[in-house]
């Protein structure tokens, strides 16, 4: 048997390829939309990608499942569990719909389906047995968003992101039942999760790429709580805010997206800039000057997760960036289902359109005036609960464009996050909303707390 794990740092998302070395067939599990890596590995190892599947209808990234059928001719296998609200639509005619207890066979490798509802009603896991190796014992389980290293999948996304009322408690109850299904499985069973640290699909995901069931039984909080009510209370409390793009992903992954293809972009400054603008420069460069109305999302490993709070899916996009990154930027945006990037304004040309800037103050300066100013804490709810400046108003940076902000636009507004990165994103959003004077507190709450001691 061949096995490879693929980890997308920008999405904190994990996918897999399993192949039978006797038949040279392979399956990809939870594929992301850009399929280049899978194709390269299959070619290198001499496999044909004949199958593709996923553990559930994803909310945090655009699925590559349907593209696997278009590009490789793979047969698709999807869950047929759950309620009618979350059945797959517009699937190829030869798609196989899976129920609990069904199996997928890739040569001598078997993936047995277990319905593990909780994160979503249709969620399934795959228990792998390598019959080609002469064993009838299962080796491991692809758990998707069921079990992570140190955590389990959150049950509230349907309610928080898709606005399906009442589904959080239903999901939490289902997750408790799903955990009980693992009682008779051996400790040596490997756990291959769908996400790692940094994902918003849980609240305390570990950074280790895989685990064992025995390790999780001893170390994962979800296996320690035996009382259903206490389990549900813990699972549904203090979950991170789901990025706004999650609602879009849940919908498009249900009905499908067009085949992703890289396109030629317009390069340069147009006579008139229309649509949405993302400025991909560093926060330091953005502070010196920018186009009012643009949102500053630095182009780094967090780009996709930050951009997902602000992308307008029905509006064409211009980015201020290095044209050398054109292909990668398209792939990154495609990974959250956005294909309307049309133009890149090169960084070295962009200053001619800049019409705004903002100022900084140090934590020491902030300490002297904080009781007399308007302050906005743009950290997450969890960060704010741990410690905060009592006089500050708290609004998550990703919700600013859709929130009522209780300050006059003509009055200076002081903004901070935890360390000083997200506050720049927040300032660009506030400027877009018409706030005239927005001041960034350098080093964020880390710096504030240090001088307040």
CSV table of C-alpha atoms in Angstrom, one decimal, residues 93-450:
chain,number,residue,atom,x,y,z
A,93,UNK,CA,-24.0,10.1,-13.1
A,94,UNK,CA,-21.6,7.3,-11.9
A,95,UNK,CA,-21.1,8.8,-8.4
A,96,UNK,CA,-21.4,6.2,-5.6
A,97,UNK,CA,-23.5,7.4,-2.6
A,98,UNK,CA,-22.3,5.9,0.6
A,99,UNK,CA,-24.1,4.6,3.7
A,100,UNK,CA,-22.7,3.4,7.1
A,101,UNK,CA,-21.1,0.0,6.6
A,102,UNK,CA,-20.4,0.4,2.9
A,103,UNK,CA,-16.8,0.0,1.5
A,104,UNK,CA,-14.6,1.5,-1.2
A,105,UNK,CA,-12.1,-0.9,-2.7
A,106,UNK,CA,-8.9,0.5,-4.3
A,107,UNK,CA,-7.2,-2.7,-5.5
A,108,UNK,CA,-6.4,-4.6,-2.3
A,109,UNK,CA,-7.1,-1.6,0.0
A,110,UNK,CA,-10.4,-1.3,1.6
A,111,UNK,CA,-12.0,1.9,3.1
A,112,UNK,CA,-15.0,1.0,5.2
A,113,UNK,CA,-17.5,3.8,5.9
A,114,UNK,CA,-18.6,4.8,9.4
A,115,UNK,CA,-21.2,7.4,9.8
A,116,UNK,CA,-19.7,9.9,12.3
A,117,UNK,CA,-22.2,12.7,12.5
A,118,UNK,CA,-21.7,15.7,14.7
A,119,UNK,CA,-19.6,18.2,12.9
A,120,UNK,CA,-22.2,17.9,10.1
A,121,UNK,CA,-25.1,15.5,9.7
A,122,UNK,CA,-23.6,13.7,6.6
A,123,UNK,CA,-20.1,13.4,8.0
A,124,UNK,CA,-18.4,10.0,7.5
A,125,UNK,CA,-15.0,8.5,8.4
A,126,UNK,CA,-13.1,5.8,6.5
A,127,UNK,CA,-11.5,2.8,8.3
A,128,UNK,CA,-8.6,1.6,6.2
A,129,UNK,CA,-7.5,-2.1,5.9
A,130,UNK,CA,-4.6,-3.1,3.7
A,131,UNK,CA,-5.6,-6.6,2.6
A,132,UNK,CA,-2.7,-6.7,0.2
A,133,UNK,CA,-0.4,-6.7,3.2
A,134,UNK,CA,-2.0,-9.9,4.4
A,135,UNK,CA,-3.7,-8.4,7.4
A,136,UNK,CA,-7.4,-8.3,8.2
A,137,UNK,CA,-7.0,-5.8,11.0
A,138,UNK,CA,-7.7,-2.1,10.3
A,139,UNK,CA,-4.6,0.1,10.1
A,140,UNK,CA,-6.1,3.6,10.6
A,141,UNK,CA,-9.1,5.9,10.2
A,142,UNK,CA,-9.5,9.0,8.0
A,143,UNK,CA,-11.6,11.1,10.4
A,144,UNK,CA,-12.1,14.3,8.5
A,145,UNK,CA,-13.6,16.8,10.9
A,146,UNK,CA,-14.6,14.1,13.4
A,147,UNK,CA,-11.5,13.6,15.4
A,148,UNK,CA,-8.4,15.9,15.4
A,149,UNK,CA,-5.2,15.6,17.4
A,150,UNK,CA,-6.3,16.8,20.8
A,151,UNK,CA,-9.8,17.9,19.8
A,152,UNK,CA,-13.0,17.1,17.8
A,153,UNK,CA,-15.0,18.9,15.2
A,154,UNK,CA,-17.2,21.7,16.2
A,155,UNK,CA,-21.0,21.1,15.8
A,156,UNK,CA,-22.1,24.8,15.4
A,157,UNK,CA,-21.0,25.7,11.9
A,158,UNK,CA,-24.4,24.9,10.3
A,159,UNK,CA,-25.9,27.3,12.7
A,160,UNK,CA,-23.2,30.0,12.9
A,161,UNK,CA,-22.2,30.0,9.2
A,162,UNK,CA,-25.2,28.5,7.3
A,163,UNK,CA,-27.8,30.0,9.7
A,164,UNK,CA,-29.6,26.7,10.3
A,165,UNK,CA,-31.2,27.3,13.7
A,166,UNK,CA,-31.1,24.5,16.3
A,167,UNK,CA,-28.4,22.5,14.6
A,168,UNK,CA,-25.7,23.1,17.2
A,169,UNK,CA,-27.3,21.0,20.0
A,170,UNK,CA,-28.3,18.4,17.5
A,171,UNK,CA,-24.8,18.2,16.2
A,172,UNK,CA,-23.3,18.0,19.7
A,173,UNK,CA,-25.6,15.1,20.6
A,174,UNK,CA,-24.6,13.3,17.4
A,175,UNK,CA,-20.9,13.9,18.2
A,176,UNK,CA,-21.3,12.3,21.6
A,177,UNK,CA,-22.9,9.2,19.9
A,178,UNK,CA,-20.2,9.1,17.3
A,179,UNK,CA,-17.5,9.0,19.9
A,180,UNK,CA,-19.1,6.0,21.5
A,181,UNK,CA,-18.8,4.1,18.2
A,182,UNK,CA,-15.0,3.9,18.7
A,183,UNK,CA,-15.3,1.9,22.0
A,184,UNK,CA,-14.3,-1.5,20.5
A,185,UNK,CA,-11.5,-0.3,18.2
A,186,UNK,CA,-7.9,-1.0,19.2
A,187,UNK,CA,-5.5,1.6,20.6
A,188,UNK,CA,-3.1,1.1,17.7
A,189,UNK,CA,-5.6,2.4,15.2
A,190,UNK,CA,-4.0,5.5,13.5
A,191,UNK,CA,-5.9,8.7,13.3
A,192,UNK,CA,-5.6,10.7,10.1
A,193,UNK,CA,-7.4,14.0,10.7
A,194,UNK,CA,-8.6,16.6,8.2
A,195,UNK,CA,-7.1,19.6,9.8
A,196,UNK,CA,-4.3,20.8,12.0
A,197,UNK,CA,-3.5,23.8,14.3
A,198,UNK,CA,-4.9,27.0,12.9
A,199,UNK,CA,-8.1,25.7,11.5
A,200,UNK,CA,-11.4,27.2,12.7
A,201,UNK,CA,-13.1,23.8,12.6
A,202,UNK,CA,-12.2,23.2,16.3
A,203,UNK,CA,-10.9,25.2,19.2
A,204,UNK,CA,-7.7,23.5,20.3
A,205,UNK,CA,-6.4,21.5,17.4
A,206,UNK,CA,-2.9,20.1,17.8
A,207,UNK,CA,0.0,20.7,15.4
A,208,UNK,CA,1.0,17.0,15.2
A,209,UNK,CA,-0.1,15.7,11.7
A,210,UNK,CA,-1.4,12.3,12.9
A,211,UNK,CA,-2.2,10.4,16.1
A,212,UNK,CA,-3.5,7.0,17.4
A,213,UNK,CA,-6.8,6.2,18.9
A,214,UNK,CA,-5.0,5.1,22.1
A,215,UNK,CA,-3.2,8.4,22.4
A,216,UNK,CA,-6.4,10.4,21.9
A,217,UNK,CA,-8.2,8.3,24.5
A,218,UNK,CA,-5.6,9.4,27.0
A,219,UNK,CA,-5.1,13.0,25.9
A,220,UNK,CA,-8.1,14.3,23.9
A,221,UNK,CA,-10.6,16.0,26.2
A,222,UNK,CA,-13.5,14.5,24.2
A,223,UNK,CA,-12.7,11.0,25.4
A,224,UNK,CA,-12.4,12.1,29.1
A,225,UNK,CA,-16.0,13.4,29.6
A,226,UNK,CA,-18.5,10.6,30.0
A,227,UNK,CA,-21.5,12.6,30.9
A,228,UNK,CA,-23.5,13.7,27.8
A,229,UNK,CA,-24.6,17.1,29.2
A,230,UNK,CA,-21.1,18.0,30.3
A,231,UNK,CA,-19.7,16.9,27.0
A,232,UNK,CA,-22.2,19.0,25.0
A,233,UNK,CA,-21.5,22.1,27.2
A,234,UNK,CA,-17.7,21.8,26.7
A,235,UNK,CA,-18.0,21.1,22.9
A,236,UNK,CA,-20.3,24.1,22.3
A,237,UNK,CA,-18.4,26.7,24.4
A,238,UNK,CA,-15.7,29.1,23.3
A,239,UNK,CA,-15.5,28.0,19.7
A,240,UNK,CA,-13.7,30.5,17.5
A,241,UNK,CA,-15.7,32.7,15.2
A,242,UNK,CA,-16.2,31.0,11.8
A,243,UNK,CA,-14.9,33.1,9.0
A,244,UNK,CA,-17.6,34.6,6.8
A,245,UNK,CA,-16.6,32.7,3.7
A,246,UNK,CA,-17.6,29.4,5.5
A,247,UNK,CA,-21.3,29.9,4.5
A,248,UNK,CA,-20.3,30.3,0.9
A,249,UNK,CA,-18.1,27.2,0.9
A,250,UNK,CA,-20.8,25.0,2.4
A,251,UNK,CA,-23.2,26.0,-0.4
A,252,UNK,CA,-20.8,25.8,-3.3
A,253,UNK,CA,-19.4,22.4,-2.2
A,254,UNK,CA,-22.9,21.1,-2.0
A,255,UNK,CA,-23.8,22.2,-5.6
A,256,UNK,CA,-20.4,22.3,-7.2
A,257,UNK,CA,-18.0,24.8,-8.7
A,258,UNK,CA,-16.7,25.2,-12.3
A,259,UNK,CA,-13.4,23.5,-13.2
A,260,UNK,CA,-10.6,25.7,-11.9
A,261,UNK,CA,-8.1,26.9,-14.5
A,262,UNK,CA,-5.4,29.5,-14.2
A,263,UNK,CA,-6.1,32.5,-16.5
A,264,UNK,CA,-4.2,35.5,-17.8
A,265,UNK,CA,-4.7,38.6,-15.6
A,266,UNK,CA,-4.7,42.3,-16.6
A,267,UNK,CA,-1.5,43.9,-15.2
A,268,UNK,CA,-1.2,47.6,-14.5
A,269,UNK,CA,-3.3,50.6,-13.4
A,270,UNK,CA,-6.7,50.9,-15.2
A,271,UNK,CA,-8.3,54.3,-16.0
A,272,UNK,CA,-10.9,53.5,-13.3
A,273,UNK,CA,-10.6,50.9,-10.5
A,274,UNK,CA,-13.9,49.1,-10.0
A,275,UNK,CA,-14.9,46.2,-7.7
A,276,UNK,CA,-13.1,45.1,-4.6
A,277,UNK,CA,-9.4,45.8,-3.9
A,278,UNK,CA,-7.1,43.7,-1.7
A,279,UNK,CA,-3.7,45.2,-1.0
A,280,UNK,CA,-1.3,42.4,-0.4
A,281,UNK,CA,1.7,44.4,0.8
A,282,UNK,CA,3.1,44.2,4.3
A,283,UNK,CA,1.4,46.1,7.1
A,284,UNK,CA,4.5,48.4,7.4
A,285,UNK,CA,4.2,49.4,3.7
A,286,UNK,CA,0.5,49.8,3.9
A,287,UNK,CA,0.7,52.2,6.8
A,288,UNK,CA,2.8,54.6,4.8
A,289,UNK,CA,0.1,55.0,2.1
A,290,UNK,CA,-2.7,53.1,0.5
A,291,UNK,CA,-5.9,53.4,-1.7
A,292,UNK,CA,-8.8,54.2,0.6
A,293,UNK,CA,-11.4,51.4,0.2
A,294,UNK,CA,-8.7,48.7,-0.2
A,295,UNK,CA,-8.4,45.9,2.4
A,296,UNK,CA,-4.8,45.1,3.5
A,297,UNK,CA,-4.3,41.3,3.6
A,298,UNK,CA,-0.5,40.7,3.6
A,299,UNK,CA,0.5,37.9,1.3
A,300,UNK,CA,1.8,35.3,3.6
A,301,UNK,CA,0.7,31.9,5.1
A,302,UNK,CA,-2.3,33.5,6.7
A,303,UNK,CA,-3.5,35.2,3.5
A,304,UNK,CA,-6.4,32.8,2.7
A,305,UNK,CA,-7.7,32.7,6.3
A,306,UNK,CA,-7.7,36.5,6.6
A,307,UNK,CA,-9.0,37.1,3.1
A,308,UNK,CA,-11.9,34.8,3.7
A,309,UNK,CA,-13.4,37.4,6.1
A,310,UNK,CA,-13.6,40.1,3.4
A,311,UNK,CA,-14.0,38.5,-0.1
A,312,UNK,CA,-17.2,39.5,-1.8
A,313,UNK,CA,-18.0,36.5,-4.0
A,314,UNK,CA,-20.2,38.4,-6.5
A,315,UNK,CA,-17.7,41.3,-7.1
A,316,UNK,CA,-14.6,41.2,-9.4
A,317,UNK,CA,-11.3,41.8,-7.6
A,318,UNK,CA,-8.1,43.8,-8.1
A,319,UNK,CA,-5.1,43.1,-6.0
A,320,UNK,CA,-2.0,45.2,-5.3
A,321,UNK,CA,0.8,42.6,-5.4
A,322,UNK,CA,3.8,41.3,-7.2
A,323,UNK,CA,2.8,40.0,-10.7
A,324,UNK,CA,5.2,37.2,-10.3
A,325,UNK,CA,2.7,35.8,-7.7
A,326,UNK,CA,-0.2,35.9,-10.2
A,327,UNK,CA,-0.6,32.1,-10.5
A,328,UNK,CA,-0.3,31.4,-6.8
A,329,UNK,CA,-2.7,34.2,-5.8
A,330,UNK,CA,-5.3,32.7,-8.2
A,331,UNK,CA,-4.8,29.3,-6.7
A,332,UNK,CA,-5.1,30.6,-3.2
A,333,UNK,CA,-8.3,32.5,-3.9
A,334,UNK,CA,-9.7,29.4,-5.8
A,335,UNK,CA,-9.1,27.4,-2.6
A,336,UNK,CA,-11.9,29.3,-1.0
A,337,UNK,CA,-14.0,29.3,-4.2
A,338,UNK,CA,-13.2,32.7,-5.6
A,339,UNK,CA,-12.5,32.9,-9.3
A,340,UNK,CA,-13.1,36.5,-10.2
A,341,UNK,CA,-9.6,37.9,-9.7
A,342,UNK,CA,-9.1,40.2,-12.8
A,343,UNK,CA,-6.2,42.5,-12.3
A,344,UNK,CA,-2.9,43.0,-10.5
A,345,UNK,CA,-1.6,46.4,-9.9
A,346,UNK,CA,2.2,46.0,-9.4
A,347,UNK,CA,3.5,47.2,-6.1
A,348,UNK,CA,6.1,49.5,-7.6
A,349,UNK,CA,3.3,51.3,-9.6
A,350,UNK,CA,0.6,51.5,-7.0
A,351,UNK,CA,1.7,54.6,-5.1
A,352,UNK,CA,0.2,56.9,-7.8
A,353,UNK,CA,-3.3,55.8,-6.7
A,354,UNK,CA,-2.7,56.1,-2.9
A,355,UNK,CA,-4.8,58.7,-1.2
A,356,UNK,CA,-4.7,57.8,2.5
A,357,UNK,CA,-2.4,56.8,5.4
A,358,UNK,CA,-2.6,56.1,9.1
A,359,UNK,CA,-0.5,56.7,12.3
A,360,UNK,CA,0.9,54.6,15.1
A,361,UNK,CA,1.3,55.1,18.8
A,362,UNK,CA,3.4,53.1,21.2
A,363,UNK,CA,2.0,51.1,24.1
A,364,UNK,CA,3.6,53.7,26.5
A,365,UNK,CA,1.8,56.5,24.7
A,366,UNK,CA,-1.4,54.5,24.8
A,367,UNK,CA,-1.1,54.1,28.6
A,368,UNK,CA,-1.0,57.9,29.1
A,369,UNK,CA,-4.3,58.5,27.2
A,370,UNK,CA,-6.3,55.3,27.2
A,371,UNK,CA,-9.0,56.6,29.6
A,372,UNK,CA,-9.7,59.6,27.4
A,373,UNK,CA,-9.9,58.0,23.9
A,374,UNK,CA,-12.2,55.8,21.8
A,375,UNK,CA,-10.6,52.3,21.7
A,376,UNK,CA,-11.5,49.3,19.5
A,377,UNK,CA,-10.2,45.8,20.4
A,378,UNK,CA,-10.4,43.7,17.2
A,379,UNK,CA,-9.2,40.4,18.6
A,380,UNK,CA,-11.2,37.2,18.7
A,381,UNK,CA,-13.8,36.7,21.4
A,382,UNK,CA,-11.6,34.1,23.1
A,383,UNK,CA,-8.6,36.5,23.3
A,384,UNK,CA,-10.8,39.2,24.7
A,385,UNK,CA,-12.2,36.9,27.4
A,386,UNK,CA,-8.7,36.0,28.6
A,387,UNK,CA,-7.7,39.7,29.3
A,388,UNK,CA,-8.7,43.1,28.0
A,389,UNK,CA,-8.8,46.8,28.5
A,390,UNK,CA,-12.1,47.3,30.2
A,391,UNK,CA,-12.8,50.7,28.6
A,392,UNK,CA,-12.4,49.3,25.0
A,393,UNK,CA,-15.2,48.3,22.7
A,394,UNK,CA,-14.7,44.8,21.3
A,395,UNK,CA,-15.6,43.9,17.7
A,396,UNK,CA,-13.8,41.0,15.8
A,397,UNK,CA,-11.8,42.4,12.9
A,398,UNK,CA,-13.6,40.2,10.4
A,399,UNK,CA,-17.0,41.6,11.4
A,400,UNK,CA,-16.2,45.3,11.1
A,401,UNK,CA,-17.8,45.8,7.6
A,402,UNK,CA,-21.0,44.2,8.9
A,403,UNK,CA,-21.2,45.7,12.4
A,404,UNK,CA,-22.6,48.8,14.0
A,405,UNK,CA,-19.6,50.6,15.3
A,406,UNK,CA,-20.5,53.0,18.2
A,407,UNK,CA,-18.1,55.8,17.3
A,408,UNK,CA,-18.5,59.0,15.2
A,409,UNK,CA,-16.5,58.8,12.0
A,410,UNK,CA,-14.9,62.2,12.6
A,411,UNK,CA,-13.5,61.3,16.1
A,412,UNK,CA,-10.1,59.6,16.4
A,413,UNK,CA,-10.3,55.9,16.9
A,414,UNK,CA,-7.5,53.8,18.5
A,415,UNK,CA,-7.3,50.2,17.4
A,416,UNK,CA,-5.4,47.2,18.7
A,417,UNK,CA,-5.3,43.4,18.2
A,418,UNK,CA,-3.0,40.9,20.0
A,419,UNK,CA,0.3,41.6,18.4
A,420,UNK,CA,-0.2,44.3,15.8
A,421,UNK,CA,-1.0,42.3,12.6
A,422,UNK,CA,-4.8,42.1,12.5
A,423,UNK,CA,-5.2,45.7,13.6
A,424,UNK,CA,-3.9,46.8,10.2
A,425,UNK,CA,-6.5,44.7,8.5
A,426,UNK,CA,-9.1,46.3,10.8
A,427,UNK,CA,-7.8,49.8,10.1
A,428,UNK,CA,-8.2,49.3,6.3
A,429,UNK,CA,-11.7,48.1,6.9
A,430,UNK,CA,-12.5,51.1,9.1
A,431,UNK,CA,-11.0,53.5,6.5
A,432,UNK,CA,-13.3,51.9,3.9
A,433,UNK,CA,-16.2,52.6,6.2
A,434,UNK,CA,-15.3,56.3,6.3
A,435,UNK,CA,-13.5,56.7,9.6
A,436,UNK,CA,-11.2,59.7,9.1
A,437,UNK,CA,-8.5,59.2,11.8
A,438,UNK,CA,-7.6,55.7,12.9
A,439,UNK,CA,-4.5,55.1,15.0
A,440,UNK,CA,-2.8,51.7,15.4
A,441,UNK,CA,-1.4,50.7,18.8
A,442,UNK,CA,1.9,49.1,18.1
A,443,UNK,CA,2.5,45.6,19.5
A,444,UNK,CA,-1.2,45.3,20.2
A,445,UNK,CA,-2.5,43.9,23.5
A,446,UNK,CA,0.8,42.2,24.1
A,447,UNK,CA,2.5,45.6,24.3
A,448,UNK,CA,-0.4,47.2,26.2
A,449,UNK,CA,-0.4,44.5,28.9
A,450,UNK,CA,3.4,44.7,29.3
